[in-house]
PDB file of C-alpha atoms in Angstrom:
ATOM      1  CA  MET A   1      -1.379  27.101 -35.292  1.00 45.00           C
ATOM      2  CA  ILE A   2      -4.427  27.230 -37.571  1.00 52.00           C
ATOM      3  CA  CYS A   3      -6.862  30.142 -37.086  1.00 47.00           C
ATOM      4  CA  TRP A   4     -10.137  30.997 -38.799  1.00 53.00           C
ATOM      5  CA  LEU A   5     -12.819  33.656 -38.544  1.00 49.00           C
ATOM      6  CA  THR A   6     -15.929  32.274 -36.817  1.00 52.00           C
ATOM      7  CA  VAL A   7     -18.091  35.413 -36.628  1.00 53.00           C
ATOM      8  CA  PRO A   8     -17.255  39.083 -37.145  1.00 57.00           C
ATOM      9  CA  ALA A   9     -14.528  40.102 -34.674  1.00 53.00           C
ATOM     10  CA  ALA A  10     -14.046  36.543 -33.363  1.00 56.00           C
ATOM     11  CA  VAL A  11     -11.209  34.205 -34.206  1.00 51.00           C
ATOM     12  CA  SER A  12     -10.883  30.539 -33.335  1.00 54.00           C
ATOM     13  CA  CYS A  13      -7.473  28.869 -33.262  1.00 56.00           C
ATOM     14  CA  GLU A  14      -6.402  25.263 -33.307  1.00 58.00           C
ATOM     15  CA  PHE A  15      -3.052  23.878 -32.238  1.00 58.00           C
ATOM     16  CA  PRO A  16      -2.715  20.677 -34.304  1.00 60.00           C
ATOM     17  CA  SER A  17       0.347  19.434 -32.433  1.00 61.00           C
ATOM     18  CA  GLU A  18      -1.428  19.443 -29.061  1.00 63.00           C
ATOM     19  CA  VAL A  19      -3.196  16.380 -27.696  1.00 70.00           C
ATOM     20  CA  ALA A  20      -6.630  16.571 -26.068  1.00 78.00           C
ATOM     21  CA  MET A  21      -6.911  15.512 -22.440  1.00 82.00           C
ATOM     22  CA  GLN A  22     -10.211  14.130 -21.193  1.00 86.00           C
ATOM     23  CA  LEU A  23     -11.257  15.115 -17.658  1.00 87.00           C
ATOM     24  CA  VAL A  24     -14.248  13.613 -15.843  1.00 88.00           C
ATOM     25  CA  ILE A  25     -15.662  15.957 -13.196  1.00 86.00           C
ATOM     26  CA  GLU A  26     -17.884  14.205 -10.664  1.00 88.00           C
ATOM     27  CA  THR A  27     -20.862  15.880  -8.980  1.00 90.00           C
ATOM     28  CA  ASN A  28     -18.834  16.016  -5.738  1.00 90.00           C
ATOM     29  CA  GLY A  29     -16.152  18.067  -7.511  1.00 86.00           C
ATOM     30  CA  SER A  30     -13.543  15.336  -7.812  1.00 87.00           C
ATOM     31  CA  VAL A  31     -11.801  15.019 -11.157  1.00 88.00           C
ATOM     32  CA  ARG A  32     -10.308  11.940 -12.782  1.00 88.00           C
ATOM     33  CA  CYS A  33      -8.263  11.621 -15.935  1.00 89.00           C
ATOM     34  CA  LEU A  34      -5.433   9.710 -17.529  1.00 88.00           C
ATOM     35  CA  TYR A  35      -2.434  11.598 -16.226  1.00 85.00           C
ATOM     36  CA  GLY A  36      -0.519  13.558 -18.789  1.00 83.00           C
ATOM     37  CA  GLU A  37       1.375  16.798 -18.954  1.00 84.00           C
ATOM     38  CA  THR A  38      -0.942  18.289 -21.579  1.00 84.00           C
ATOM     39  CA  ILE A  39      -2.417  20.667 -19.006  1.00 86.00           C
ATOM     40  CA  ASP A  40      -1.354  21.700 -15.513  1.00 88.00           C
ATOM     41  CA  LEU A  41      -3.754  20.013 -13.076  1.00 88.00           C
ATOM     42  CA  THR A  42      -2.627  21.898  -9.948  1.00 89.00           C
ATOM     43  CA  PRO A  43      -5.188  24.736 -10.354  1.00 89.00           C
ATOM     44  CA  LEU A  44      -7.911  22.097  -9.817  1.00 87.00           C
ATOM     45  CA  GLY A  45      -6.821  21.583  -6.206  1.00 88.00           C
ATOM     46  CA  GLN A  46      -4.858  19.013  -4.243  1.00 89.00           C
ATOM     47  CA  LEU A  47      -3.778  16.140  -6.493  1.00 89.00           C
ATOM     48  CA  ALA A  48      -3.978  12.456  -5.599  1.00 88.00           C
ATOM     49  CA  ILE A  49      -2.247  10.555  -8.397  1.00 88.00           C
ATOM     50  CA  SER A  50      -2.501   6.768  -8.483  1.00 87.00           C
ATOM     51  CA  ARG A  51      -1.947   4.025 -11.028  1.00 86.00           C
ATOM     52  CA  GLY A  52      -4.933   2.771 -12.984  1.00 84.00           C
ATOM     53  CA  SER A  53      -3.173  -0.442 -13.915  1.00 89.00           C
ATOM     54  CA  LEU A  54       0.062  -2.332 -13.794  1.00 92.00           C
ATOM     55  CA  VAL A  55       1.800  -3.239 -17.059  1.00 95.00           C
ATOM     56  CA  GLU A  56       4.166  -6.077 -16.252  1.00 94.00           C
ATOM     57  CA  PRO A  57       6.223  -8.675 -18.130  1.00 96.00           C
ATOM     58  CA  CYS A  58       5.718 -12.412 -17.770  1.00 94.00           C
ATOM     59  CA  GLN A  59       8.482 -14.991 -17.536  1.00 94.00           C
ATOM     60  CA  ASP A  60       7.983 -15.885 -21.213  1.00 96.00           C
ATOM     61  CA  GLY A  61       8.601 -12.277 -22.308  1.00 95.00           C
ATOM     62  CA  SER A  62       4.976 -11.389 -23.015  1.00 97.00           C
ATOM     63  CA  TRP A  63       3.217  -8.441 -21.365  1.00 98.00           C
ATOM     64  CA  PHE A  64      -0.052  -8.034 -19.459  1.00 97.00           C
ATOM     65  CA  ALA A  65      -2.013  -4.973 -18.368  1.00 96.00           C
ATOM     66  CA  ASP A  66      -3.609  -5.621 -14.978  1.00 96.00           C
ATOM     67  CA  LEU A  67      -6.481  -3.163 -14.516  1.00 95.00           C
ATOM     68  CA  SER A  68      -7.534  -4.465 -11.091  1.00 94.00           C
ATOM     69  CA  PRO A  69      -6.681  -1.108  -9.402  1.00 92.00           C
ATOM     70  CA  VAL A  70      -9.791   0.304 -11.154  1.00 92.00           C
ATOM     71  CA  GLU A  71     -11.775  -2.948 -10.866  1.00 93.00           C
ATOM     72  CA  GLY A  72     -10.972  -3.858 -14.459  1.00 95.00           C
ATOM     73  CA  PRO A  73      -9.787  -7.024 -16.214  1.00 96.00           C
ATOM     74  CA  MET A  74      -6.375  -8.472 -16.972  1.00 96.00           C
ATOM     75  CA  LEU A  75      -5.538  -7.691 -20.612  1.00 97.00           C
ATOM     76  CA  GLY A  76      -3.092  -9.716 -22.665  1.00 97.00           C
ATOM     77  CA  PRO A  77      -0.822 -11.397 -23.347  1.00 97.00           C
ATOM     78  CA  PHE A  78       0.887  -8.918 -25.679  1.00 98.00           C
ATOM     79  CA  ALA A  79       4.131  -9.471 -27.556  1.00 97.00           C
ATOM     80  CA  HIS A  80       5.299  -5.907 -26.925  1.00 97.00           C
ATOM     81  CA  ARG A  81       5.078  -3.604 -23.912  1.00 96.00           C
ATOM     82  CA  SER A  82       3.842  -0.792 -26.165  1.00 96.00           C
ATOM     83  CA  ASP A  83       0.866  -2.964 -27.175  1.00 97.00           C
ATOM     84  CA  ALA A  84       0.004  -3.577 -23.510  1.00 96.00           C
ATOM     85  CA  LEU A  85       0.267   0.163 -22.780  1.00 94.00           C
ATOM     86  CA  ALA A  86      -1.999   0.987 -25.744  1.00 95.00           C
ATOM     87  CA  ALA A  87      -4.555  -1.592 -24.564  1.00 96.00           C
ATOM     88  CA  GLU A  88      -4.370  -0.128 -21.042  1.00 94.00           C
ATOM     89  CA  VAL A  89      -5.108   3.394 -22.314  1.00 92.00           C
ATOM     90  CA  GLY A  90      -7.875   2.139 -24.624  1.00 94.00           C
ATOM     91  CA  TRP A  91      -9.636   0.256 -21.832  1.00 94.00           C
ATOM     92  CA  LEU A  92      -9.348   3.169 -19.391  1.00 93.00           C
ATOM     93  CA  GLU A  93     -10.683   5.656 -21.957  1.00 90.00           C
ATOM     94  CA  GLN A  94     -13.639   3.425 -22.812  1.00 93.00           C
ATOM     95  CA  HIS A  95     -14.596   2.067 -19.379  1.00 93.00           C
ATOM     96  CA  TRP A  96     -13.168   4.362 -16.721  1.00 90.00           C
ATOM     97  CA  LEU A  97     -13.448   7.869 -18.158  1.00 86.00           C
TER      98      LEU A  97
END
């Protein structure tokens, strides 16, 4: 943990090993995010968790990220599943959040 003095009698701390989690709060109170275990979402209310995409292999061994569940494109082909997952997260962060 890194802490520093911000004003007299106030300290700000940073936890460099923690990852930020982006939440979008709609005007109707609904919240959407890329699911992670960074923070506990249960205090926000009843959860409805669903997939934002499907990362699937093709017969030739390549990978695609199908973002149709959020009205997005088909991304790929990718040589590695990890590349398809990274593209999935990148697209969702840029276009869905």
